[in-house]
Backbone as a chain_set.jsonl record, in Angstrom:
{"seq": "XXXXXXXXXXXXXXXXXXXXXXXXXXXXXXXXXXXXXXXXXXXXXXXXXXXXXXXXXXXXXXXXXXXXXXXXXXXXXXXXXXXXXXXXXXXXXXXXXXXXXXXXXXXXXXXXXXXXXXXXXXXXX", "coords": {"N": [[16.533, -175.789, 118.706], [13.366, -174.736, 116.857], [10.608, -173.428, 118.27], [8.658, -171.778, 117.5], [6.71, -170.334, 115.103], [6.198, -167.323, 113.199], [3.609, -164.97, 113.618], [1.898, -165.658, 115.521], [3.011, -167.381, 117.344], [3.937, -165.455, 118.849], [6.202, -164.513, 118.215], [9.297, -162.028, 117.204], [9.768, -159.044, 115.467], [12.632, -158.205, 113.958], [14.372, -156.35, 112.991], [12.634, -153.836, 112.118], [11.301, -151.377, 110.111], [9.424, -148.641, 111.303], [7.57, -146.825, 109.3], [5.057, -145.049, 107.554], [2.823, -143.085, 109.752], [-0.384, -143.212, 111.149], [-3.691, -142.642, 113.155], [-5.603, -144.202, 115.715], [-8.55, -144.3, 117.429], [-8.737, -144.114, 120.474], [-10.709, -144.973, 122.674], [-13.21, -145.904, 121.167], [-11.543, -147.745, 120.505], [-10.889, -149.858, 121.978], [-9.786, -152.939, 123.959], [-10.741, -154.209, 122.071], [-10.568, -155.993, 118.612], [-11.174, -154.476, 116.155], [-9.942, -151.943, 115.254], [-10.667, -148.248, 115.12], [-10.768, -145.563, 113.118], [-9.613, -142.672, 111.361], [-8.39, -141.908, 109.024], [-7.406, -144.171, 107.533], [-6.454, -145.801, 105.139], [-4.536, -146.444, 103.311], [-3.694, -148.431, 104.974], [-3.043, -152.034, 104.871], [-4.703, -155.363, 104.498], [-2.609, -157.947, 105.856], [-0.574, -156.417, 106.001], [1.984, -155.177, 108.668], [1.507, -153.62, 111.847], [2.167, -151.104, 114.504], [2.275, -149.792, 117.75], [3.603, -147.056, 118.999], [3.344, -145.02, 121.579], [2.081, -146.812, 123.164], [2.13, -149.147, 125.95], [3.555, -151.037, 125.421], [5.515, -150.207, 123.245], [6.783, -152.157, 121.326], [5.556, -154.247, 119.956], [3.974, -156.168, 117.523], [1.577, -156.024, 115.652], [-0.547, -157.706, 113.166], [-2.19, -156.755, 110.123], [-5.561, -157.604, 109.951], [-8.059, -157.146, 108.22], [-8.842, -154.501, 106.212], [-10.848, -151.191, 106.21], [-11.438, -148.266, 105.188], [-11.462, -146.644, 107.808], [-11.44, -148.561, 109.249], [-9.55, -150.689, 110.709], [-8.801, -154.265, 110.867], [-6.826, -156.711, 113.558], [-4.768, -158.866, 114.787], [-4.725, -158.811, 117.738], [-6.21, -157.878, 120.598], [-6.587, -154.499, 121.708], [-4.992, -153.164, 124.059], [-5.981, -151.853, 127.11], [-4.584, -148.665, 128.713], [-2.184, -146.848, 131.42], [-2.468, -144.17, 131.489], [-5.001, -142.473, 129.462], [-4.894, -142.046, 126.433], [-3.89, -138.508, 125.169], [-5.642, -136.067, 123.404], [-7.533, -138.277, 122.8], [-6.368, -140.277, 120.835], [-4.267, -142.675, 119.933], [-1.346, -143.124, 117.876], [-0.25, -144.829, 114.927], [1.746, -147.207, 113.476], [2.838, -148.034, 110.244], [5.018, -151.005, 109.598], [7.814, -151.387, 107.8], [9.468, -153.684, 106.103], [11.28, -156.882, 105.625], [10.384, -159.555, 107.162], [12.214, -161.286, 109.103], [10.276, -164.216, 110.798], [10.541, -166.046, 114.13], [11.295, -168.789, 116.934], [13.724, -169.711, 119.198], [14.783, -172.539, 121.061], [17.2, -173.396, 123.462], [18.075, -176.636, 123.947], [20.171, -178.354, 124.266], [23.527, -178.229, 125.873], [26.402, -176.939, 123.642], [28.491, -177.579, 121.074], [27.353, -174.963, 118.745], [24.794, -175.08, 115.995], [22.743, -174.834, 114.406], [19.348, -175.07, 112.48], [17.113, -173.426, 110.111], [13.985, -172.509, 109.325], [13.372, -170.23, 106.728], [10.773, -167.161, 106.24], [9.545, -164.835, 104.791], [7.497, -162.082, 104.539], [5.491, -160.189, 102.224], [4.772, -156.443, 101.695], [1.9, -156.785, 101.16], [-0.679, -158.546, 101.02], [-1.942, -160.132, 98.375]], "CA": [[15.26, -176.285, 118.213], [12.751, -173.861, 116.76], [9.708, -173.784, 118.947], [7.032, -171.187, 117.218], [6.861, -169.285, 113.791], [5.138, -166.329, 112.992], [3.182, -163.989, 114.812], [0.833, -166.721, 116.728], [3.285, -167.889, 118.595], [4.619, -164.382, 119.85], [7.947, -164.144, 117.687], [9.244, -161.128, 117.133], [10.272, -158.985, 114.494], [13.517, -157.425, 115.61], [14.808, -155.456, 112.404], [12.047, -153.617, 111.378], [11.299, -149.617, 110.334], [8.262, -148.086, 111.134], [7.103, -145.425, 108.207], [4.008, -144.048, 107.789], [1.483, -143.373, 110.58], [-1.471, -142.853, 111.294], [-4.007, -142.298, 114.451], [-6.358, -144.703, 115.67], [-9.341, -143.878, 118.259], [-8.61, -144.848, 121.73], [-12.146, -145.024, 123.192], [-13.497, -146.867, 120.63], [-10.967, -149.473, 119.793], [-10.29, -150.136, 123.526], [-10.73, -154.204, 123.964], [-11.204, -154.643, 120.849], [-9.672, -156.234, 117.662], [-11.248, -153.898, 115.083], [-9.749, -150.417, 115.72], [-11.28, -146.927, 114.233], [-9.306, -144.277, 112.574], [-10.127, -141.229, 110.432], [-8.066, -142.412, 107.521], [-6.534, -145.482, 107.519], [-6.744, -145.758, 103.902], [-3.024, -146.535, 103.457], [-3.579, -149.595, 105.704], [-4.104, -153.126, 104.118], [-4.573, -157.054, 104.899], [-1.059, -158.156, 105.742], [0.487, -154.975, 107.075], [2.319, -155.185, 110.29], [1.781, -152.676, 112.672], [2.781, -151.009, 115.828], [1.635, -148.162, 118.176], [4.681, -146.735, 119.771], [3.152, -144.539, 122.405], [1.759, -147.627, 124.15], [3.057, -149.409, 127.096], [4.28, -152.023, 124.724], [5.637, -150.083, 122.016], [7.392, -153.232, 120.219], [4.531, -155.078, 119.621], [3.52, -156.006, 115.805], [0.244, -156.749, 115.052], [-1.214, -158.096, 111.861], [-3.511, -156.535, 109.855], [-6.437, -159.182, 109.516], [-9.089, -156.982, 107.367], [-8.852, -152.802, 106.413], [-11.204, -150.379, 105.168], [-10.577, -146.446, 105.133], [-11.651, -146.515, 108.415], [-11.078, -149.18, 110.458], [-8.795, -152.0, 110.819], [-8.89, -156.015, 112.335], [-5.922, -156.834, 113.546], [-4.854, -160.025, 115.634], [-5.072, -159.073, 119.575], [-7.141, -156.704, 120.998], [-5.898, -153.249, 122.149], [-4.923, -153.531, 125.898], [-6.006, -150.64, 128.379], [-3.524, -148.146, 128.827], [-2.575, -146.607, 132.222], [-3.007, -143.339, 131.13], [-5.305, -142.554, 128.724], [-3.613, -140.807, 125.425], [-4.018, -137.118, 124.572], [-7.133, -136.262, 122.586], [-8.065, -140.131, 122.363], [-5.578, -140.624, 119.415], [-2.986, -142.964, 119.324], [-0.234, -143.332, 116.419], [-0.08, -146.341, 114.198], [3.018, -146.796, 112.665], [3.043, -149.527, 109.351], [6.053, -151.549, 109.446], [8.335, -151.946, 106.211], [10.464, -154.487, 106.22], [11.299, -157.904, 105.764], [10.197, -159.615, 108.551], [12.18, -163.248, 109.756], [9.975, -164.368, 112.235], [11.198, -167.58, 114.256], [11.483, -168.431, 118.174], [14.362, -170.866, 119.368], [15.426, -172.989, 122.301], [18.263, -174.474, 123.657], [17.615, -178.016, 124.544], [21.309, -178.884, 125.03], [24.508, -177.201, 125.936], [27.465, -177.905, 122.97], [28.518, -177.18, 119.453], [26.677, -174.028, 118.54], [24.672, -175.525, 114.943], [20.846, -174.31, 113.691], [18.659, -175.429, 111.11], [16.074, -172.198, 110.205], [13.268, -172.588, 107.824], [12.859, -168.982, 106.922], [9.638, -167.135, 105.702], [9.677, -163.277, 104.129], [6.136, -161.509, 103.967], [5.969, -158.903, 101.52], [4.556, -155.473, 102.028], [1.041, -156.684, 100.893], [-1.132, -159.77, 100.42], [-2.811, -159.917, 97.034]], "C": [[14.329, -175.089, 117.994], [11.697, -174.227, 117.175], [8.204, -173.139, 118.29], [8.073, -170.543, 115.758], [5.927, -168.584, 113.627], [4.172, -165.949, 114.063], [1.897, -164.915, 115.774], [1.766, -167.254, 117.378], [4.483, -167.267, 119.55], [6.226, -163.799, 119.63], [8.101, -162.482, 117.027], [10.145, -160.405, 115.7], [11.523, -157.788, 114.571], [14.249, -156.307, 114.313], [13.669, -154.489, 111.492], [11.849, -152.236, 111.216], [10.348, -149.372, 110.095], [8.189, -146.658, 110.426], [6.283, -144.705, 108.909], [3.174, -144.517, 109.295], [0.738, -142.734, 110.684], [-2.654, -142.492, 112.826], [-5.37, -143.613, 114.356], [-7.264, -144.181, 116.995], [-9.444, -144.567, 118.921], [-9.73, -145.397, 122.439], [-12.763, -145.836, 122.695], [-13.205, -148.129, 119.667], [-10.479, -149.825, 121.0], [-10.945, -151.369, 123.783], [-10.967, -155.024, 122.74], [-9.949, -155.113, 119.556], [-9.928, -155.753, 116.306], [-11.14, -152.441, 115.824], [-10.356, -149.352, 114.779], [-10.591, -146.211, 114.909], [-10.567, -143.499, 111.932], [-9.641, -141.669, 108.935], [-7.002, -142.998, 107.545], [-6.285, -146.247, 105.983], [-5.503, -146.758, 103.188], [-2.599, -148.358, 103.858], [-4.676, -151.026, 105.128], [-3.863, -154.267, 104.286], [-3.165, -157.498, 104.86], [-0.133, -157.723, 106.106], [0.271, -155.235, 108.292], [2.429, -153.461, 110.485], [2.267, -152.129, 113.808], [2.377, -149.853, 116.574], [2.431, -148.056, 119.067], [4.484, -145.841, 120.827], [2.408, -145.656, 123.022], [2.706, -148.271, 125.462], [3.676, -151.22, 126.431], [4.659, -151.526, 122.765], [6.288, -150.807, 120.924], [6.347, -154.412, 119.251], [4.378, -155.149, 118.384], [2.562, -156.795, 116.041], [-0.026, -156.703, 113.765], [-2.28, -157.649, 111.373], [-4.312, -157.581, 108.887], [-7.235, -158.598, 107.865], [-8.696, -155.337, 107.603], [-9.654, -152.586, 105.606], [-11.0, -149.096, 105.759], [-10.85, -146.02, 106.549], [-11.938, -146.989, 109.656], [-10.328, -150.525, 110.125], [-8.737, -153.064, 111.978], [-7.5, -156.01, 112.276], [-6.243, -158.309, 114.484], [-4.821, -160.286, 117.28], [-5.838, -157.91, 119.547], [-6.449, -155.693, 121.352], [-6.419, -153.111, 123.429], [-5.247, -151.709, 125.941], [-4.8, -150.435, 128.683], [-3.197, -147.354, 130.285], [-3.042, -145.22, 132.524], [-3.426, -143.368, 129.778], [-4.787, -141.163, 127.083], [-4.543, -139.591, 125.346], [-4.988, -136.854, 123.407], [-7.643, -137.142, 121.601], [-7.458, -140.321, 121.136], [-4.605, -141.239, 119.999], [-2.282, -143.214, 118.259], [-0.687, -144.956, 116.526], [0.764, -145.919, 113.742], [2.734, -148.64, 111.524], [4.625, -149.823, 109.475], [6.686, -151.914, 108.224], [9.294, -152.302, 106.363], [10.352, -155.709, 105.941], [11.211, -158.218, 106.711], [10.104, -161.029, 109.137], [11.371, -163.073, 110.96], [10.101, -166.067, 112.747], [11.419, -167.045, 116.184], [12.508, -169.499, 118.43], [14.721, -171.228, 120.916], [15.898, -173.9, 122.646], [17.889, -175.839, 124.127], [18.834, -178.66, 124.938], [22.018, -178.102, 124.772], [25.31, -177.569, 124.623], [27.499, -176.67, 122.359], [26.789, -176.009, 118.941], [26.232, -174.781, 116.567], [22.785, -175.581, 114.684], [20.435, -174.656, 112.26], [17.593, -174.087, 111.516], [15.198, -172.534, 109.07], [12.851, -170.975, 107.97], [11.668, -168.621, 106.294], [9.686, -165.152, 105.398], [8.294, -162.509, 103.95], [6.084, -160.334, 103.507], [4.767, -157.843, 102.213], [2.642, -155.602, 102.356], [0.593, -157.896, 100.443], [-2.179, -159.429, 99.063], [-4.074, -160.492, 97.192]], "O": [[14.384, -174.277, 118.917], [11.352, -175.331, 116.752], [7.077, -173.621, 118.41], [9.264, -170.383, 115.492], [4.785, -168.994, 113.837], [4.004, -166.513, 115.144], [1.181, -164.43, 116.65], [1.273, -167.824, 118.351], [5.32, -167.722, 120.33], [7.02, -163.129, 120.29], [7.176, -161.877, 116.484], [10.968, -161.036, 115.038], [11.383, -156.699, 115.126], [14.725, -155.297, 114.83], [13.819, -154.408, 110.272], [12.214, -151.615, 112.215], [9.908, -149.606, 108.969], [8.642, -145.609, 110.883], [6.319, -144.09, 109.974], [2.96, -145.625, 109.788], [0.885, -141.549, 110.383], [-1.987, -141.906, 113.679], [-5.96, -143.92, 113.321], [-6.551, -143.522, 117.751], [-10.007, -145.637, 118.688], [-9.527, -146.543, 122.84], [-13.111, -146.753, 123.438], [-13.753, -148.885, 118.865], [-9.303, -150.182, 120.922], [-12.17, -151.423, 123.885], [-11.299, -156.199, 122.577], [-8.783, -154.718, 119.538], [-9.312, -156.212, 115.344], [-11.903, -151.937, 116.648], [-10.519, -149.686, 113.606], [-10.102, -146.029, 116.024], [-11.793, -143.606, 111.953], [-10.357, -141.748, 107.936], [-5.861, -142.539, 107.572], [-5.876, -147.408, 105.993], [-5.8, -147.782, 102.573], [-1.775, -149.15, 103.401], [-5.884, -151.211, 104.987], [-2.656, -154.508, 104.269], [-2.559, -157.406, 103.792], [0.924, -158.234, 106.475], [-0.753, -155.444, 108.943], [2.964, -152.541, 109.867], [3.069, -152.928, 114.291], [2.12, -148.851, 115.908], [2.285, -148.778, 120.053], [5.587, -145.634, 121.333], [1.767, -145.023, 123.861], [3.811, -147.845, 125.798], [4.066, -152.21, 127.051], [4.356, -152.028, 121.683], [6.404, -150.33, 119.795], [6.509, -155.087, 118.234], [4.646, -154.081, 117.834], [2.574, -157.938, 116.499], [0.235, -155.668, 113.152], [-3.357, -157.933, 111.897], [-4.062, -158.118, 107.808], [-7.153, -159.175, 106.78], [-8.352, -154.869, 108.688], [-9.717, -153.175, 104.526], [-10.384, -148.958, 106.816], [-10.472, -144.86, 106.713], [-12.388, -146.462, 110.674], [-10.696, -151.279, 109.224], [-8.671, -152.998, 113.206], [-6.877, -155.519, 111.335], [-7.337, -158.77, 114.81], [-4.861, -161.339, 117.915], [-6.037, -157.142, 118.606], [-5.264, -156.026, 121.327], [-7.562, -152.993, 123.87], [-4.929, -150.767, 125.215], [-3.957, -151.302, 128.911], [-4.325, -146.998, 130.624], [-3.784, -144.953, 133.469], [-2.776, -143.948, 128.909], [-4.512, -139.968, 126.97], [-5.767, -139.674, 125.445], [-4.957, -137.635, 122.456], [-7.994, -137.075, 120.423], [-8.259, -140.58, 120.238], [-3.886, -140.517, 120.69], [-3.041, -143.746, 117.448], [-1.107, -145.77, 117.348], [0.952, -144.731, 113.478], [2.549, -149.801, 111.889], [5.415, -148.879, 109.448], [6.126, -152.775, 107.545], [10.2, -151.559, 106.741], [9.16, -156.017, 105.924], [11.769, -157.537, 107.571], [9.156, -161.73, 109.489], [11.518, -162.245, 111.859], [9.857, -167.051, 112.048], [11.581, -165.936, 116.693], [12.198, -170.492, 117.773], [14.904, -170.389, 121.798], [15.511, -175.052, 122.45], [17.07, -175.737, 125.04], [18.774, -179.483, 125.851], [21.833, -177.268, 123.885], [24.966, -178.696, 124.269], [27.076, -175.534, 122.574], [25.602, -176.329, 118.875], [27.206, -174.987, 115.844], [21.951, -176.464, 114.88], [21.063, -174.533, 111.209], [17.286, -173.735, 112.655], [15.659, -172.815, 107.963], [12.232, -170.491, 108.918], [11.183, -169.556, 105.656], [9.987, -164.462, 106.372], [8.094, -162.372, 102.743], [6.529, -159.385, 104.153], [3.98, -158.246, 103.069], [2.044, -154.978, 103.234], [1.238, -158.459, 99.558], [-3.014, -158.527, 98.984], [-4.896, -160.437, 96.278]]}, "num_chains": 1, "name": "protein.A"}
């Protein structure tokens, strides 16, 4: 039985390759769901991201809203236990197709799935 779709209900995106990145400012995107960069330019409504020096470097967040210098995304940016190296962490954009889907068994048997799939391209228009 499929229980959640898409990134609200924590599914994950398990083949994906992080490109370009970028740096966002630890200090003052700490808590928060609009992060500031230097030049985020690159980064636009729709793009999944990821910040691989965190203590959850799998994570993909959604970018809600970008301009050249700061981006919404959809959770806030958790406190880290150390704080990064001259207040920069990496952003990495994600490029990929990206099934997202969560499932669970409800009975033992015959192995047999229905999937409604969903593809989000690089960029919302």
């Amino acid at each position: 039985e499929v229980i959640d779709q898409g990134h609200y209900g924590s599914c994950g995106n398990w083949s994906s390759i992080n490109t370009t990145n970028t740096w966002i400012t630890y200090s003052s995107s700490l808590g928060l769901q609009t992060w500031q960069g230097i030049d985020l330019s690159y980064i636009h409504a729709g793009d999944s991201v990821r910040l691989p020096d965190s203590t959850t470097p799998w994570k993909t967040y959604k970018v809600i809203n970008a301009t050249a210098s700061s981006i919404t995304v959809n959770y806030n940016l958790t406190r880290q236990p150390i704080a990064p190296i001259n207040d920069r962490m990496a952003v990495y954009v994600i490029q990929s197709a990206q099934p997202e889907y969560t499932v669970q068994t409800i009975q033992q048997g015959e192995d047999s799935y229905t999937y409604e799939m969903y593809f989000i391209g690089q960029h919302l228009s």
